[in-house]
Coordinates of C-alpha atoms in Angstrom, one line a residue:
M18 CA -10.9 6.0 -30.6
M19 CA -8.8 6.9 -27.6
K20 CA -5.5 7.4 -26.6
A21 CA -3.5 4.7 -24.4
V22 CA 0.1 3.7 -23.4
R23 CA 1.0 0.5 -24.9
L24 CA 3.9 -2.3 -23.3
H25 CA 4.8 -3.8 -26.8
A26 CA 8.3 -5.5 -25.6
I27 CA 11.0 -5.4 -23.1
G28 CA 11.8 -1.7 -23.4
D29 CA 9.3 -0.8 -25.7
L30 CA 6.8 1.6 -24.7
R31 CA 4.4 3.5 -26.9
V32 CA 2.0 6.3 -26.7
E33 CA -0.7 5.2 -29.6
D34 CA -4.7 5.4 -30.8
V35 CA -6.6 2.4 -30.0
A36 CA -10.4 1.7 -30.1
E37 CA -12.4 2.9 -27.0
P38 CA -13.2 -0.6 -24.6
G39 CA -17.1 -1.4 -26.1
P40 CA -19.9 -2.5 -23.3
P41 CA -18.7 -4.9 -20.6
A42 CA -19.6 -8.5 -20.8
A43 CA -21.2 -10.4 -18.0
R44 CA -19.9 -9.3 -14.3
E45 CA -17.7 -6.7 -15.8
V46 CA -17.9 -3.3 -15.6
K47 CA -16.6 -0.2 -18.1
L48 CA -14.6 2.3 -15.9
K49 CA -13.0 5.8 -16.9
V50 CA -10.1 6.6 -15.4
E51 CA -9.3 9.5 -13.1
M52 CA -6.0 9.2 -12.1
A53 CA -3.5 6.4 -12.4
G54 CA 0.1 5.8 -10.6
I55 CA 3.4 4.3 -12.2
C56 CA 4.7 1.6 -10.0
G57 CA 7.8 0.2 -9.7
S58 CA 6.6 -3.3 -11.0
D59 CA 5.8 -1.2 -14.0
L60 CA 9.3 -0.1 -14.3
H61 CA 10.3 -3.6 -13.3
N62 CA 8.4 -5.1 -16.1
F63 CA 9.3 -2.7 -18.8
R64 CA 13.0 -3.6 -18.2
T65 CA 12.8 -7.4 -17.6
G66 CA 9.6 -8.6 -19.1
A67 CA 8.9 -10.8 -15.8
W68 CA 5.2 -10.7 -16.3
M69 CA 4.9 -10.1 -20.2
S70 CA 2.2 -12.6 -20.6
R71 CA 0.5 -10.9 -23.7
V72 CA 1.6 -7.7 -25.9
P73 CA 0.9 -5.5 -26.5
S74 CA -1.1 -4.2 -23.3
T75 CA -2.0 -1.3 -21.7
P76 CA -0.6 -1.1 -18.3
G77 CA -1.7 0.5 -15.0
H78 CA -2.6 -1.2 -12.1
E79 CA -3.0 1.5 -9.8
F80 CA -5.9 3.7 -10.4
V81 CA -9.1 5.4 -9.4
A82 CA -12.0 5.4 -11.6
T83 CA -15.9 6.1 -12.1
V84 CA -17.9 3.0 -13.2
V85 CA -19.8 4.1 -16.4
E86 CA -21.7 0.9 -17.2
T87 CA -22.1 -2.3 -16.0
G88 CA -22.4 -5.8 -17.6
S89 CA -25.0 -8.2 -16.9
G90 CA -24.9 -10.1 -13.3
V91 CA -22.9 -7.0 -11.5
T92 CA -24.8 -6.4 -8.0
G93 CA -22.5 -4.5 -5.9
L94 CA -21.6 -1.8 -8.2
T95 CA -23.4 0.8 -9.8
V96 CA -22.7 3.4 -12.4
G97 CA -21.3 6.5 -10.7
D98 CA -19.3 4.6 -8.2
R99 CA -15.9 5.6 -7.4
V100 CA -13.8 2.4 -7.5
V101 CA -10.1 1.2 -7.1
A102 CA -8.4 -1.6 -8.7
D103 CA -7.6 -4.5 -7.3
S104 CA -4.5 -5.4 -9.1
R105 CA -4.4 -9.0 -8.5
V106 CA -5.7 -11.7 -10.8
P107 CA -4.9 -15.1 -9.3
C108 CA -6.1 -18.3 -10.7
G109 CA -8.1 -19.6 -8.2
R110 CA -7.7 -23.3 -8.5
C111 CA -4.1 -23.9 -6.9
A112 CA -3.2 -25.4 -3.4
A113 CA -2.6 -21.4 -2.5
C114 CA -5.9 -20.1 -3.7
S115 CA -8.0 -22.9 -2.6
S116 CA -6.3 -22.0 1.1
G117 CA -7.3 -18.8 1.0
R118 CA -3.8 -17.6 0.4
S119 CA -4.4 -16.5 -3.1
Y120 CA -1.8 -13.5 -2.8
L121 CA 0.7 -16.4 -3.2
C122 CA -0.9 -17.9 -6.1
P123 CA 2.3 -19.3 -8.5
S124 CA 0.1 -18.2 -11.8
M125 CA -0.9 -14.3 -10.5
G126 CA -1.2 -12.4 -12.9
F127 CA -1.9 -8.6 -12.7
V128 CA -4.2 -6.0 -13.9
G129 CA -2.4 -4.1 -17.1
E130 CA -1.1 -7.8 -17.9
V131 CA -3.2 -10.2 -18.3
N132 CA -5.8 -7.4 -18.9
D133 CA -6.0 -4.0 -19.9
G134 CA -5.2 -1.0 -17.4
G135 CA -5.6 2.1 -16.5
F136 CA -2.8 3.8 -18.7
A137 CA -5.7 5.1 -20.7
P138 CA -9.1 7.2 -20.5
F139 CA -11.3 3.7 -20.3
T140 CA -10.9 0.1 -19.6
V141 CA -13.2 -2.7 -18.7
L142 CA -12.5 -5.4 -15.7
P143 CA -14.2 -7.6 -13.9
E144 CA -16.1 -7.1 -11.3
Q145 CA -14.2 -8.4 -8.4
Q146 CA -10.9 -6.9 -9.8
V147 CA -12.5 -3.4 -8.4
L148 CA -13.2 -2.1 -4.7
R149 CA -15.7 0.7 -4.2
L150 CA -14.2 3.3 -2.1
P151 CA -16.2 3.8 1.0
D152 CA -15.7 7.3 0.7
Q153 CA -16.6 8.4 -2.5
S154 CA -15.6 12.1 -2.1
L155 CA -11.7 11.5 -2.0
P156 CA -9.4 13.3 -4.1
A157 CA -8.6 11.0 -6.9
V158 CA -4.6 12.3 -6.4
V159 CA -5.3 10.5 -2.8
A160 CA -7.3 7.8 -3.9
A161 CA -5.3 6.4 -6.7
M162 CA -2.9 5.8 -3.9
A163 CA -4.7 3.0 -2.4
E164 CA -3.2 0.2 -4.4
P165 CA 0.3 1.0 -3.1
L166 CA -0.8 1.7 0.1
A167 CA -2.1 -2.1 0.4
V168 CA 1.1 -3.2 -0.6
A169 CA 3.1 -1.0 1.7
L170 CA 0.5 -2.4 4.9
H171 CA 1.0 -5.9 3.7
A172 CA 4.9 -5.6 4.3
V173 CA 4.3 -3.5 7.3
N174 CA 2.0 -6.5 8.9
R175 CA 4.4 -9.3 7.5
L176 CA 7.3 -7.3 9.7
N177 CA 4.9 -7.1 12.5
A178 CA 6.9 -5.3 14.7
P179 CA 6.4 -4.7 18.2
R180 CA 4.0 -1.8 19.3
D181 CA 6.3 1.3 19.5
V182 CA 9.6 -0.3 18.7
A183 CA 11.7 1.7 16.3
V184 CA 11.8 0.4 12.4
G185 CA 14.3 1.2 9.7
I186 CA 13.4 1.5 6.4
V187 CA 15.7 1.4 3.3
G188 CA 14.5 3.5 0.3
A189 CA 11.8 6.7 0.0
G190 CA 10.2 5.7 -2.9
P191 CA 6.5 5.1 -3.4
I192 CA 6.7 2.1 -0.9
G193 CA 9.4 3.1 1.1
A194 CA 7.4 6.5 1.8
L195 CA 4.1 4.9 2.0
A196 CA 5.5 2.1 4.5
T197 CA 7.0 5.1 6.8
L198 CA 4.0 7.1 6.7
A199 CA 1.7 3.7 7.8
L200 CA 3.9 3.1 10.4
R201 CA 4.3 6.7 12.0
H202 CA 0.4 6.8 11.9
A203 CA 0.7 3.6 14.2
G204 CA 3.2 5.3 16.3
H205 CA 6.2 3.8 15.7
P206 CA 9.7 5.7 15.4
V207 CA 11.0 5.0 11.7
L208 CA 14.2 5.5 10.5
L209 CA 14.7 6.3 7.1
A210 CA 17.5 5.4 4.7
E211 CA 17.7 7.1 1.3
R212 CA 20.2 8.2 -1.2
N213 CA 18.8 10.5 -2.8
R214 CA 18.7 13.8 -0.9
A215 CA 16.0 15.5 -2.3
R216 CA 13.8 12.6 -2.2
L217 CA 14.7 11.9 1.4
D218 CA 14.0 15.6 2.7
R219 CA 10.9 15.6 1.2
V220 CA 9.9 12.1 3.1
L221 CA 11.2 13.0 6.0
E222 CA 9.2 16.2 6.2
I223 CA 5.9 14.9 5.2
T224 CA 6.1 11.5 8.1
G225 CA 8.2 12.9 10.7
A226 CA 10.7 10.3 10.6
T227 CA 14.7 10.1 11.4
P228 CA 17.3 9.9 9.0
W229 CA 19.4 6.8 8.9
T230 CA 22.9 5.8 7.6
L231 CA 22.3 1.9 8.2
D232 CA 26.0 1.7 9.1
A233 CA 26.0 4.4 12.1
P234 CA 23.5 3.7 15.2
D235 CA 21.6 6.7 15.9
E236 CA 19.4 7.7 19.1
Y237 CA 17.4 4.2 18.7
G238 CA 20.6 2.1 18.2
K239 CA 20.4 -0.6 15.8
P240 CA 16.7 -1.2 14.7
A241 CA 15.2 -4.6 15.4
A242 CA 12.9 -4.6 12.7
A243 CA 13.0 -3.2 8.9
I244 CA 12.0 -2.9 5.5
D245 CA 14.0 -2.9 2.3
T246 CA 12.2 -1.4 -0.4
T247 CA 15.1 -1.0 -2.9
G248 CA 16.0 -4.1 -4.6
A249 CA 19.7 -3.3 -4.6
A250 CA 21.9 -6.2 -3.1
P251 CA 24.6 -4.2 -1.9
I252 CA 21.9 -2.5 0.6
L253 CA 20.4 -5.7 1.5
N254 CA 23.8 -7.0 2.8
R255 CA 24.3 -3.9 4.7
L256 CA 21.0 -3.7 6.0
L257 CA 21.6 -7.6 7.2
G258 CA 24.4 -6.5 8.9
A259 CA 22.9 -3.5 10.5
L260 CA 20.1 -4.9 12.4
E261 CA 19.7 -5.7 15.9
R262 CA 20.6 -9.6 17.0
G263 CA 17.4 -11.4 16.6
G264 CA 15.9 -8.7 14.5
R265 CA 13.1 -9.5 11.7
L266 CA 13.5 -8.0 8.0
A267 CA 10.7 -7.9 5.7
V268 CA 11.7 -7.2 2.2
V269 CA 9.4 -6.1 -0.8
G270 CA 11.9 -4.6 -3.2
L271 CA 12.0 -6.3 -6.7
Y272 CA 15.6 -7.4 -7.6
H273 CA 17.5 -7.4 -11.0
G274 CA 19.1 -10.5 -11.7
A275 CA 20.6 -12.8 -9.5
V276 CA 21.5 -11.6 -6.2
T277 CA 24.7 -12.7 -3.4
V278 CA 23.6 -12.5 -0.2
D279 CA 25.9 -13.6 2.8
P280 CA 23.5 -16.2 4.5
N281 CA 26.1 -16.0 7.7
L282 CA 24.8 -12.5 8.6
I283 CA 21.3 -14.1 9.0
V284 CA 22.4 -17.3 10.6
E285 CA 24.8 -15.4 12.7
G286 CA 22.6 -12.9 13.9
G287 CA 19.4 -15.1 14.3
L288 CA 17.7 -12.7 11.9
D289 CA 14.0 -13.5 10.7
V290 CA 13.7 -12.5 6.7
V291 CA 10.5 -12.6 5.2
G292 CA 8.7 -12.3 1.8
C293 CA 6.2 -9.8 1.1
A294 CA 4.3 -10.7 -2.3
A295 CA 1.9 -8.3 -3.4
F296 CA -0.7 -8.0 -0.6
D297 CA -3.6 -10.1 1.0
N298 CA -6.6 -8.3 2.6
E299 CA -4.7 -4.9 2.8
L300 CA -6.7 -3.3 0.2
G301 CA -9.6 -3.1 2.0
E302 CA -7.4 -1.3 5.2
A303 CA -5.7 0.8 2.9
V304 CA -9.1 2.1 1.5
D305 CA -10.5 2.5 4.9
M306 CA -7.1 4.7 6.0
L307 CA -7.2 6.9 3.0
P308 CA -9.5 9.9 4.6
A309 CA -6.8 10.1 7.8
L310 CA -3.9 10.4 5.4
A311 CA -5.0 12.3 3.0
P312 CA -3.0 15.1 3.5
E313 CA 0.2 13.1 3.3
L314 CA -0.7 11.0 0.4
A315 CA -1.5 14.3 -1.6
A316 CA 1.8 15.6 -0.9
L317 CA 3.8 12.9 -1.6
A318 CA 2.4 12.6 -5.0
S319 CA 3.6 14.4 -8.2
R320 CA 1.9 16.6 -10.5
P321 CA -0.2 14.4 -12.8
I322 CA 1.5 14.1 -15.9
T323 CA -0.3 13.1 -19.4
L324 CA -0.5 9.9 -21.7
N325 CA 2.5 11.4 -23.9
D326 CA 4.6 12.0 -20.9
V327 CA 4.6 8.3 -19.4
P328 CA 7.4 7.0 -22.0
A329 CA 10.1 9.8 -20.7
A330 CA 8.6 9.3 -17.1
F331 CA 9.5 5.9 -17.3
N332 CA 13.2 6.7 -18.3
D333 CA 13.3 9.4 -15.7
L334 CA 12.2 6.9 -13.0
I335 CA 14.3 4.5 -13.7
A336 CA 17.8 6.7 -13.9
G337 CA 16.6 7.8 -10.4
S338 CA 14.5 10.9 -10.4
G339 CA 13.5 12.9 -7.2
T340 CA 9.7 11.8 -7.6
I341 CA 8.2 10.0 -5.0
K342 CA 4.7 9.0 -6.9
A343 CA 4.5 9.9 -10.4
L344 CA 0.8 10.1 -11.2
I345 CA -0.9 10.3 -14.6
D346 CA -4.0 12.0 -15.5
P347 CA -5.4 10.1 -18.9
E348 CA -7.6 13.3 -19.7
A349 CA -5.1 15.5 -19.7

């Protein structure tokens, strides 16, 4: 038996004793989870049931683990390899999957939803759902950031801001902080807006970004490019009005319920607005970047909590705690 966090229904998250997974089937690997992260999409699913396709399930699609057993037919991994989860579970049959754009699969599922994820000491996944870390010595708190960093990089890539152009980011949660870090690493000035002052100050200290109020242009003027990570309708409307005419906005935040947007801000501003669904090929890019960003990534992480702490942590994060990236140590 082992302890696991299990999602039973909307708002119903429990810590339970469950059977440890048995031997992996063909082309599967059994994993010992070292560190897992709580994602904004975990909170969204908890609040709305948006991706609740099977219950109970063990959430957790952001994690680093060690391969402890391989099933028949596994060729790319061996026992002892450290890996990170590829959270996406596309159908493999639709037009998007057939065209090489599986990240846009309309039937996309996710690790921790269609199968059990990393909020437990052990899990079993298909070989294609994990990626071996090129640097096997990375600290677990750093390696656990690979998947959310891929999401942030996808937003940055979708934004496609010209080199050296200042980029505005709204929200200093995990994706906003990681997008800020990636853009600063690429040489972009970043203007960062965040209502939680403690969280804003921490991300500014770590990344070297500039504070931004949206309504008041600073030394850079109105940005020509921005990323919204908040999922807040009032912020989205303010942001559309805060961009330079002809600017570009990448939207990665998850919204709750219907959103009213003034389309005239888009039309009259000549704005390009792009959505950012999960990630495409950015997971490999993210794991390659981890060593260079390791000190900053570690600084963004909270002190790891235990599995018993997870339900309370969900409520604290939803309430707007100052935590930037909450991590879980399943063995603690």
